[in-house]
Amino acid sequence: MFSDVRATVRQENRPVSAEQKFVYDFTEGNKDLKDLLGGKGANLAEMTNLGLPVPPGFTITTEACKVYLDTGAEPAALRAEVSAHLDALEQQMGRRLGDAADPLLVSVRSGAKFSMPGMMDTVLNIGLSDASVGGLAAQAAAADGSGDRFAWDSYRRLIQMFGKTVLGVEGDLFEEALERAKQAKGTSDDLDLDAADLKAIVEEFKGIVRDHTGRDFPQDPREQMDLAVHAVFDSWNSDRAKLYRRQERIPGELATAVNICSMVFGNLGADSGTGVAFTRDPASGHAGVYGDYLQNAQGEDVVAGIRNTMQLAELEGLDKTSYDRLMTIMETLENHYRDLCDIEFTIERGKLWMLQTRVGKRTAAAAFRIAVQLVDQGLIDLDEALHRVNGAQLAQLMFPRFDEATKAERVAWGIAASPGAAVGKAVFDSYTAVKWSRSGEQVILVRRETNPDDLDGMIAAEGILTSRGGKTSHAAVVARGMGKTCVCGAEELEVDTKKRRFTTADGKVVEEGDLISIDGSTGKVYLGEVPVVPSPVVEYFEGTLHAGADEQGGLVQAVHRLMAHADIRRRLRVRANADNADDANRARRFGAQGIGLCRTEHMFLGEERRREVEQLILADNDKDRDTALATLMPLQKGDFVELFQAMDGLPVTVRLLDPPLHEFLPDITELSVRVALAEARKDPNENDLRLLQAVHKLHEQNPMLGLRGVRLGLVIPGLFGMQVRAIAEAAAERRLGGGDPRPEVMIPLVGTVQELEIVRDECELVLAEVAAATGVKLDIKLGTMIELPRAALTAGQIAEAAEFFSFGTNDLTQTVWGFSRDDVEASFFTAYLEKGIFGVSPFETIDRDGVGALVEHAVREGRKTRPDLKLGVCGEHGGDPDSVHFFHRAGLDYVSCSPFRIPVARLEAGRAAIETAGSDSR
Ligand code: PEP
Ligand code: MG
């Protein structure tokens, strides 16, 4: 995903003028100017150019915001530019901003390049004041006499929004005042408040502003507008916006644009309203009419879930003309953008207005289905389709699902807002969600509806359950964006966040801490823990589900087609990190083209083998050591035979022993206690005593920098020789049995070519001996891991002794940063992430500037020495989507990753090839 973001940052061409222009009319921009105008501004311009009904307006650029954020003041030229555009807007609309007799009102809306739903500020109805509220009433009254209520409702909305977002007044103060007014009137519906009630509320709201800011609500419309613009600029750096950006890996330096748009009103009565819609179902990808509509309301009411919305399809019965027009526009937009679009619209007294469109967020399954549907419709080609899905989505589709045969009690059936199967303890506020999850609990965040302040809790939770709101509610949109399971609008549930519990339709009470299970693919909510079953996509990769199966509405077929295309397009080969036949077999089914890392230490585990390794460690003379090695050798050989069989015909890179030997010895404390107890019983155990001595002797302050890797091979005579013999004999046996084994021997933790040369000589000797003894001529390549900075820096020399390099980016990251790979993520990484030192752990995604630069250097130098040097990576980064793109660009031949990540790596390798092909041709 990060790579997408960066690629688009790089690709966009921004107009450059000697005199920087900070304001663009909607008629001046277009959809490709998202860097400058933000997504909302660019798309409003695009819709304007398409001739769609967009209320006139203009956009203040992200560049203006950057100046403001960098210097604390808006650019000097901005005020005059805004004035000029405002004048033009006023002329076009035939009204002046905030005019007492006939006011023009505007909305001031944020809009960054990448959608950040609800994270930044918006203020509607700017221009209303004590002076102009009457004018607005008169405007509205001209039509049907309902003007007073509407004008005062709009004014109270302005003070409420402005007070909260611009002046920083606690939003609850307004909510509570509104709630009190409704109670006094004996209603729960804001529509029952009449003009007089709303006028009183306006007075109360003004009082709240005065009491909490020490100033009056500003009456000057231009001051309102300017303050709102600054507030939007500032909201780019609000805590929640920063958190969201970190979560979604949106670069912090992008900034937001500000859109100033003439107001149209959905709150003018029953023939008005506002809604959101998708051109197809964002949850499943299927065609149809999807959206929510709210009569007599303004935009924020829909997303906030204040009143329950009606389904968009019902609009047809209410206002067929607007509905039909909307359907036509949606089709236009989908064909124009060649993708699923989501839109916001308002109907003002029967006239439809488009307030926003963008390429809509979607679930992983929808992304795959839509991509191939659009190919079939002839709107995009397969390259474009592949570009539109990503590895993170594929990984999501590989998660297990709930077992549909479950006997668990279903207590609600809400809206399937974001798929996945999540089990956890119910928690009712964000703080508890974070706290409990930090202490290792899995939690489900349960709310009536979420708002942007819940972001922390949503990130911490396994899933989100709400009792209000539709597919376009905040919870649904944000959860989908994060790939988090979400069921929303489970109306049967009575959620009481104060008492920290919810009650089901039949009166069962679920308290904080009770286990619940939510299914984001079906919307079902269960009590207790529901067992899970594998995903159909995994069954397809496993070969147990046919590619043509129409499982889940063509999902498997879509995955199959896009994977096949990725395989055609990719240059990188994909291997597996596997060290037993089971993993190797699975990896092969998942598309592995060999093994890139067999960690032989894993073959030394298990009670019996561990004892043999102990004997090797305890051996203090050649004879004992040879005996121990001779016992281990057939065990190793047997493992290799199985592995080569599973990967017959494909390369298998076997890495010789790497970890410090003390890892094979008992824990020092446990052993000390055992020895002490035995001594106390006067029954000392000789072996334990020797072991304890060895543990003490082998103890290291920094074992990761100690006696491990090639160093072990150099100080323990015969160890590597035994391993190489086992490999060679296993290969010979397979060959004699008609197989096609292709082993490669890899030496870990090399820092200098001399280490490699010594080990290489020993290995070659053994290989020659085995060839002579078996009569089988083996072509076994010898290579090394590049996982120390010195190895990367001297790669040109090392390549003289190595036929291949495999980058061990786990150790390379550890040693380049000086970060202990076993400790730092749990200790201080949270602080580093919070401070923005990096956006993602360098152990997860390759640090391009540091570790990546060393990789590039080693590739260059290595190939200078040995042009046919084979290059791969086998650290965890080999299966990380963003890193796969980096390795593709760095010119590696393959990535190697755990079996389960192989499909993701294949897909991303295909996408990387398409991206570079695109940038090469630019
Ligand atoms: C590495 O360091 O990246 C690597 C693959 O080796 P290991 O994780 O076994 O140290
Ligand atoms: Mg390593």
Short mmCIF file of C-alpha atoms in Angstrom, two decimals, residues 323-685:
data_model
loop_
_atom_site.label_atom_id
_atom_site.label_comp_id
_atom_site.label_asym_id
_atom_site.label_seq_id
_atom_site.Cartn_x
_atom_site.Cartn_y
_atom_site.Cartn_z
CA TYR A 323 -33.48 9.24 -8.09
CA ASP A 324 -33.33 8.63 -11.83
CA ARG A 325 -30.94 11.52 -12.29
CA LEU A 326 -28.75 10.13 -9.52
CA MET A 327 -28.65 6.70 -11.14
CA THR A 328 -27.59 8.23 -14.47
CA ILE A 329 -24.90 10.29 -12.78
CA MET A 330 -23.59 7.26 -10.93
CA GLU A 331 -23.28 5.38 -14.18
CA THR A 332 -21.50 8.34 -15.76
CA LEU A 333 -19.10 8.51 -12.86
CA GLU A 334 -18.33 4.80 -12.83
CA ASN A 335 -17.64 4.79 -16.54
CA HIS A 336 -15.59 7.93 -16.26
CA TYR A 337 -13.46 6.82 -13.31
CA ARG A 338 -13.58 3.20 -14.48
CA ASP A 339 -14.00 2.19 -10.87
CA LEU A 340 -16.38 1.99 -7.96
CA CYS A 341 -17.18 5.54 -6.86
CA ASP A 342 -18.75 6.75 -3.71
CA ILE A 343 -20.66 9.98 -3.70
CA GLU A 344 -22.31 12.46 -1.41
CA PHE A 345 -25.32 14.32 -2.67
CA THR A 346 -27.99 16.66 -1.49
CA ILE A 347 -31.47 17.22 -2.80
CA GLU A 348 -32.67 20.76 -2.28
CA ARG A 349 -36.37 21.06 -2.95
CA GLY A 350 -36.30 18.41 -5.62
CA LYS A 351 -33.05 19.50 -7.24
CA LEU A 352 -30.11 17.09 -7.06
CA TRP A 353 -26.62 18.40 -6.25
CA MET A 354 -23.37 16.47 -6.19
CA LEU A 355 -21.20 17.35 -3.20
CA GLN A 356 -18.42 14.82 -3.52
CA THR A 357 -17.20 11.80 -5.36
CA ARG A 358 -14.15 9.65 -5.10
CA VAL A 359 -13.00 6.20 -5.95
CA GLY A 360 -14.58 4.37 -3.04
CA LYS A 361 -12.98 2.27 -0.36
CA ARG A 362 -14.00 -1.34 -0.56
CA THR A 363 -13.48 -4.63 1.15
CA ALA A 364 -10.79 -7.00 -0.01
CA ALA A 365 -13.30 -9.36 -1.61
CA ALA A 366 -15.02 -6.48 -3.38
CA ALA A 367 -11.67 -5.22 -4.67
CA PHE A 368 -10.93 -8.54 -6.36
CA ARG A 369 -14.43 -9.00 -7.72
CA ILE A 370 -14.74 -5.43 -9.00
CA ALA A 371 -11.34 -5.54 -10.68
CA VAL A 372 -12.29 -8.55 -12.81
CA GLN A 373 -15.83 -7.29 -13.40
CA LEU A 374 -14.39 -4.11 -14.86
CA VAL A 375 -12.08 -6.18 -17.07
CA ASP A 376 -15.10 -8.13 -18.28
CA GLN A 377 -16.97 -4.89 -18.92
CA GLY A 378 -14.04 -3.77 -21.06
CA LEU A 379 -13.38 -0.75 -18.84
CA ILE A 380 -9.89 -1.74 -17.75
CA ASP A 381 -7.23 -4.28 -18.78
CA LEU A 382 -5.72 -7.01 -16.63
CA ASP A 383 -2.65 -4.92 -15.76
CA GLU A 384 -4.89 -2.21 -14.39
CA ALA A 385 -6.99 -4.80 -12.57
CA LEU A 386 -3.90 -6.21 -10.91
CA HIS A 387 -2.79 -2.73 -9.94
CA ARG A 388 -6.12 -2.22 -8.17
CA VAL A 389 -5.77 -5.08 -5.73
CA ASN A 390 -2.96 -5.62 -3.31
CA GLY A 391 -1.26 -8.15 -1.11
CA ALA A 392 -2.76 -6.83 2.10
CA GLN A 393 -6.23 -7.48 0.67
CA LEU A 394 -5.23 -10.95 -0.46
CA ALA A 395 -3.83 -11.68 3.00
CA GLN A 396 -7.17 -10.61 4.45
CA LEU A 397 -9.02 -13.01 2.20
CA MET A 398 -6.86 -15.80 3.52
CA PHE A 399 -8.08 -15.33 7.09
CA PRO A 400 -10.28 -18.07 8.47
CA ARG A 401 -14.07 -17.60 8.64
CA PHE A 402 -16.61 -18.65 11.21
CA ASP A 403 -17.92 -22.15 10.88
CA GLU A 404 -21.41 -21.74 9.49
CA ALA A 405 -22.51 -24.91 11.20
CA THR A 406 -21.87 -23.24 14.53
CA LYS A 407 -24.25 -23.96 17.37
CA ALA A 408 -23.32 -20.67 19.00
CA GLU A 409 -26.24 -18.46 19.85
CA ARG A 410 -26.82 -15.67 17.36
CA VAL A 411 -28.07 -12.61 19.17
CA ALA A 412 -28.21 -10.04 16.41
CA TRP A 413 -27.97 -9.68 12.69
CA GLY A 414 -26.57 -6.34 11.72
CA ILE A 415 -25.06 -4.99 8.55
CA ALA A 416 -22.02 -6.78 7.16
CA ALA A 417 -19.83 -3.71 6.96
CA SER A 418 -16.29 -5.06 6.80
CA PRO A 419 -15.54 -8.78 6.51
CA GLY A 420 -13.63 -11.11 8.75
CA ALA A 421 -14.31 -13.25 11.77
CA ALA A 422 -13.47 -11.56 15.03
CA VAL A 423 -13.71 -12.97 18.52
CA GLY A 424 -13.02 -10.94 21.62
CA LYS A 425 -14.19 -9.55 24.91
CA ALA A 426 -16.82 -6.86 24.62
CA VAL A 427 -15.55 -3.42 25.62
CA PHE A 428 -17.55 -0.24 25.42
CA ASP A 429 -15.04 2.55 25.10
CA SER A 430 -11.89 3.27 23.23
CA TYR A 431 -9.74 3.68 26.33
CA THR A 432 -10.57 0.20 27.63
CA ALA A 433 -10.08 -1.29 24.17
CA VAL A 434 -6.55 0.08 24.05
CA LYS A 435 -5.75 -0.81 27.64
CA TRP A 436 -6.99 -4.38 27.41
CA SER A 437 -5.44 -5.05 24.06
CA ARG A 438 -2.09 -3.77 25.33
CA SER A 439 -2.29 -6.37 28.05
CA GLY A 440 -2.78 -9.07 25.46
CA GLU A 441 -6.58 -9.39 25.44
CA GLN A 442 -8.54 -9.61 22.21
CA VAL A 443 -11.42 -7.16 22.33
CA ILE A 444 -14.45 -6.17 20.30
CA LEU A 445 -15.29 -2.50 20.55
CA VAL A 446 -19.04 -2.14 21.01
CA ARG A 447 -20.59 1.31 20.53
CA ARG A 448 -23.95 2.74 19.58
CA GLU A 449 -22.08 4.47 16.80
CA THR A 450 -18.43 5.41 16.51
CA ASN A 451 -16.99 8.82 15.90
CA PRO A 452 -13.46 9.90 15.01
CA ASP A 453 -12.49 9.97 18.69
CA ASP A 454 -12.88 6.20 18.75
CA LEU A 455 -10.02 5.67 16.34
CA ASP A 456 -7.54 4.42 18.97
CA GLY A 457 -10.01 1.82 20.17
CA MET A 458 -10.89 0.75 16.65
CA ILE A 459 -7.23 0.15 15.89
CA ALA A 460 -6.74 -1.81 19.10
CA ALA A 461 -9.85 -3.98 18.68
CA GLU A 462 -10.21 -7.21 16.72
CA GLY A 463 -13.52 -5.96 15.46
CA ILE A 464 -16.13 -3.27 15.83
CA LEU A 465 -19.83 -3.69 16.56
CA THR A 466 -22.32 -0.83 16.49
CA SER A 467 -26.05 -0.72 16.97
CA ARG A 468 -26.63 2.30 14.75
CA GLY A 469 -25.58 3.43 11.31
CA GLY A 470 -25.37 1.89 7.87
CA LYS A 471 -22.68 0.79 5.48
CA THR A 472 -21.57 4.36 5.13
CA SER A 473 -21.42 5.15 8.84
CA HIS A 474 -18.12 6.20 10.35
CA ALA A 475 -17.52 2.76 11.85
CA ALA A 476 -18.09 1.02 8.53
CA VAL A 477 -15.98 3.36 6.43
CA VAL A 478 -13.05 3.45 8.80
CA ALA A 479 -13.12 -0.28 9.53
CA ARG A 480 -13.16 -1.11 5.83
CA GLY A 481 -10.25 1.20 5.26
CA MET A 482 -8.28 -0.58 7.97
CA GLY A 483 -9.33 -4.04 6.90
CA LYS A 484 -10.90 -4.58 10.30
CA THR A 485 -13.97 -6.72 10.91
CA CYS A 486 -17.08 -4.63 11.47
CA VAL A 487 -20.77 -5.25 11.98
CA CYS A 488 -22.78 -2.08 12.21
CA GLY A 489 -26.41 -1.13 12.66
CA ALA A 490 -27.21 -4.18 14.82
CA GLU A 491 -30.41 -2.51 15.92
CA GLU A 492 -31.70 -5.35 18.07
CA LEU A 493 -28.95 -4.54 20.53
CA GLU A 494 -29.49 -1.93 23.21
CA VAL A 495 -26.01 -0.58 23.86
CA ASP A 496 -25.50 1.17 27.17
CA THR A 497 -21.97 2.53 27.18
CA LYS A 498 -22.37 4.13 30.62
CA LYS A 499 -23.27 0.79 32.24
CA ARG A 500 -20.77 -0.96 29.94
CA ARG A 501 -23.11 -3.56 28.59
CA PHE A 502 -25.56 -4.36 25.86
CA THR A 503 -28.90 -6.08 25.98
CA THR A 504 -30.14 -8.40 23.27
CA ALA A 505 -33.66 -8.41 21.84
CA ASP A 506 -34.64 -11.26 24.16
CA GLY A 507 -33.21 -9.56 27.23
CA LYS A 508 -29.82 -11.22 27.57
CA VAL A 509 -27.23 -8.90 29.02
CA VAL A 510 -23.66 -8.91 27.76
CA GLU A 511 -21.32 -7.19 30.18
CA GLU A 512 -17.90 -5.74 29.58
CA GLY A 513 -15.43 -8.64 29.36
CA ASP A 514 -17.94 -11.21 28.04
CA LEU A 515 -16.77 -13.01 24.92
CA ILE A 516 -18.60 -12.31 21.69
CA SER A 517 -17.98 -13.22 18.06
CA ILE A 518 -18.85 -11.00 15.11
CA ASP A 519 -18.93 -11.98 11.47
CA GLY A 520 -18.23 -9.01 9.25
CA SER A 521 -19.10 -11.01 6.12
CA THR A 522 -22.63 -11.87 7.19
CA GLY A 523 -23.36 -9.29 9.88
CA LYS A 524 -24.10 -11.96 12.47
CA VAL A 525 -23.30 -11.45 16.12
CA TYR A 526 -22.86 -14.42 18.45
CA LEU A 527 -22.44 -14.92 22.17
CA GLY A 528 -19.23 -16.70 23.12
CA GLU A 529 -16.47 -17.91 20.89
CA VAL A 530 -17.38 -19.34 17.49
CA PRO A 531 -14.95 -21.80 15.87
CA VAL A 532 -13.39 -20.79 12.57
CA VAL A 533 -12.88 -22.62 9.25
CA PRO A 534 -10.37 -21.91 6.48
CA SER A 535 -11.15 -19.32 3.86
CA PRO A 536 -12.19 -20.49 0.40
CA VAL A 537 -9.22 -18.62 -1.02
CA VAL A 538 -6.86 -20.75 1.05
CA GLU A 539 -8.75 -23.85 -0.03
CA TYR A 540 -8.24 -22.74 -3.60
CA PHE A 541 -4.49 -22.30 -3.07
CA GLU A 542 -4.40 -25.65 -1.29
CA GLY A 543 -6.02 -27.17 -4.34
CA THR A 544 -9.08 -28.41 -2.47
CA LEU A 545 -11.38 -25.89 -4.12
CA HIS A 546 -11.54 -25.69 -7.87
CA ALA A 547 -10.51 -22.40 -9.49
CA GLY A 548 -13.81 -22.32 -11.37
CA ALA A 549 -15.84 -22.59 -8.17
CA ASP A 550 -18.30 -19.80 -7.71
CA GLU A 551 -17.63 -19.77 -4.00
CA GLN A 552 -18.72 -16.47 -2.47
CA GLY A 553 -20.00 -14.99 -5.68
CA GLY A 554 -17.00 -15.52 -7.87
CA LEU A 555 -14.35 -14.49 -5.39
CA VAL A 556 -12.19 -17.56 -6.01
CA GLN A 557 -12.40 -17.06 -9.76
CA ALA A 558 -11.38 -13.44 -9.39
CA VAL A 559 -8.40 -14.37 -7.23
CA HIS A 560 -7.46 -17.10 -9.69
CA ARG A 561 -7.49 -14.77 -12.68
CA LEU A 562 -5.50 -12.03 -11.03
CA MET A 563 -2.95 -14.46 -9.57
CA ALA A 564 -2.49 -16.00 -13.00
CA HIS A 565 -1.86 -12.57 -14.46
CA ALA A 566 0.58 -11.69 -11.68
CA ASP A 567 2.49 -14.88 -12.44
CA ILE A 568 2.72 -13.92 -16.09
CA ARG A 569 3.89 -10.41 -15.34
CA ARG A 570 6.33 -10.91 -12.49
CA ARG A 571 10.07 -11.14 -12.90
CA LEU A 572 10.79 -12.00 -9.27
CA ARG A 573 10.59 -15.66 -8.44
CA VAL A 574 9.01 -16.59 -5.16
CA ARG A 575 10.48 -19.19 -2.86
CA ALA A 576 9.55 -20.38 0.59
CA ASN A 577 11.21 -20.35 3.96
CA ALA A 578 10.55 -23.94 4.96
CA ASP A 579 12.43 -26.57 6.83
CA ASN A 580 10.20 -29.61 6.79
CA ALA A 581 8.37 -31.57 4.14
CA ASP A 582 4.91 -30.45 5.31
CA ASP A 583 5.75 -26.77 4.96
CA ALA A 584 7.54 -27.43 1.70
CA ASN A 585 4.54 -29.25 0.27
CA ARG A 586 2.17 -26.51 1.31
CA ALA A 587 4.53 -23.88 -0.06
CA ARG A 588 4.62 -25.68 -3.36
CA ARG A 589 0.84 -25.79 -3.52
CA PHE A 590 0.84 -22.07 -2.81
CA GLY A 591 3.12 -21.53 -5.79
CA ALA A 592 6.62 -21.60 -4.30
CA GLN A 593 9.35 -22.02 -6.88
CA GLY A 594 11.80 -23.53 -4.46
CA ILE A 595 13.03 -23.05 -0.93
CA GLY A 596 15.00 -19.90 -0.27
CA LEU A 597 15.78 -20.66 3.34
CA CYS A 598 15.85 -23.96 5.18
CA ARG A 599 16.94 -23.12 8.70
CA THR A 600 18.72 -26.32 9.70
CA GLU A 601 18.61 -25.45 13.39
CA HIS A 602 14.92 -26.27 13.31
CA MET A 603 15.94 -29.80 12.44
CA PHE A 604 17.85 -29.99 15.70
CA LEU A 605 14.78 -29.49 17.82
CA GLY A 606 12.73 -32.21 19.51
CA GLU A 607 13.72 -34.06 22.65
CA GLU A 608 15.86 -36.77 21.08
CA ARG A 609 17.80 -34.50 18.75
CA ARG A 610 18.29 -31.87 21.37
CA ARG A 611 20.03 -34.49 23.50
CA GLU A 612 22.37 -35.30 20.62
CA VAL A 613 23.15 -31.63 20.13
CA GLU A 614 23.85 -31.36 23.85
CA GLN A 615 26.38 -34.15 23.47
CA LEU A 616 28.01 -32.25 20.64
CA ILE A 617 28.24 -29.13 22.78
CA LEU A 618 29.58 -31.04 25.75
CA ALA A 619 32.19 -32.90 23.69
CA ASP A 620 35.64 -31.73 24.74
CA ASN A 621 37.67 -34.03 22.50
CA ASP A 622 37.65 -35.03 18.84
CA LYS A 623 36.36 -38.50 19.51
CA ASP A 624 33.28 -37.45 21.45
CA ARG A 625 32.60 -34.70 18.94
CA ASP A 626 32.88 -37.09 16.00
CA THR A 627 30.53 -39.52 17.75
CA ALA A 628 27.96 -36.80 18.33
CA LEU A 629 28.23 -35.58 14.74
CA ALA A 630 27.98 -39.12 13.42
CA THR A 631 24.72 -39.57 15.37
CA LEU A 632 23.28 -36.35 14.04
CA MET A 633 24.30 -36.92 10.44
CA PRO A 634 21.73 -39.61 9.43
CA LEU A 635 18.96 -37.65 11.14
CA GLN A 636 19.84 -34.58 9.10
CA LYS A 637 20.17 -36.62 5.95
CA GLY A 638 16.73 -38.10 6.41
CA ASP A 639 15.25 -34.64 6.74
CA PHE A 640 16.95 -33.47 3.58
CA VAL A 641 15.78 -36.47 1.60
CA GLU A 642 12.18 -35.60 2.49
CA LEU A 643 12.70 -31.93 1.72
CA PHE A 644 14.31 -32.57 -1.65
CA GLN A 645 11.51 -34.93 -2.49
CA ALA A 646 8.89 -32.32 -1.67
CA MET A 647 10.74 -29.75 -3.79
CA ASP A 648 11.84 -32.12 -6.51
CA GLY A 649 13.13 -30.21 -9.52
CA LEU A 650 13.26 -26.92 -7.63
CA PRO A 651 16.14 -25.25 -5.78
CA VAL A 652 16.42 -25.79 -2.03
CA THR A 653 18.76 -23.43 -0.21
CA VAL A 654 19.94 -25.12 2.95
CA ARG A 655 21.46 -22.78 5.45
CA LEU A 656 24.06 -24.26 7.77
CA LEU A 657 23.63 -23.91 11.50
CA ASP A 658 23.16 -20.30 12.61
CA PRO A 659 22.01 -19.71 16.19
CA PRO A 660 24.26 -19.56 19.24
CA LEU A 661 24.63 -23.01 20.73
CA HIS A 662 23.30 -22.08 24.13
CA GLU A 663 19.88 -21.95 22.48
CA PHE A 664 19.99 -25.75 22.46
CA LEU A 665 20.83 -25.96 26.16
CA PRO A 666 18.36 -25.83 29.03
CA ASP A 667 17.43 -22.49 30.54
CA ILE A 668 20.13 -21.38 32.96
CA THR A 669 17.76 -20.71 35.86
CA GLU A 670 15.85 -23.95 35.47
CA LEU A 671 19.06 -25.92 35.21
CA SER A 672 20.62 -24.17 38.20
CA VAL A 673 17.56 -24.98 40.30
CA ARG A 674 17.63 -28.60 39.13
CA VAL A 675 21.31 -28.92 40.01
CA ALA A 676 20.84 -27.20 43.37
CA LEU A 677 17.90 -29.44 44.28
CA ALA A 678 19.83 -32.53 43.27
CA GLU A 679 22.75 -31.42 45.38
CA ALA A 680 20.45 -30.77 48.31
CA ARG A 681 19.16 -34.32 47.90
CA LYS A 682 22.78 -35.41 47.71
CA ASP A 683 22.01 -36.96 44.34
CA PRO A 684 24.00 -34.91 41.82
CA ASN A 685 23.44 -35.63 38.13
#
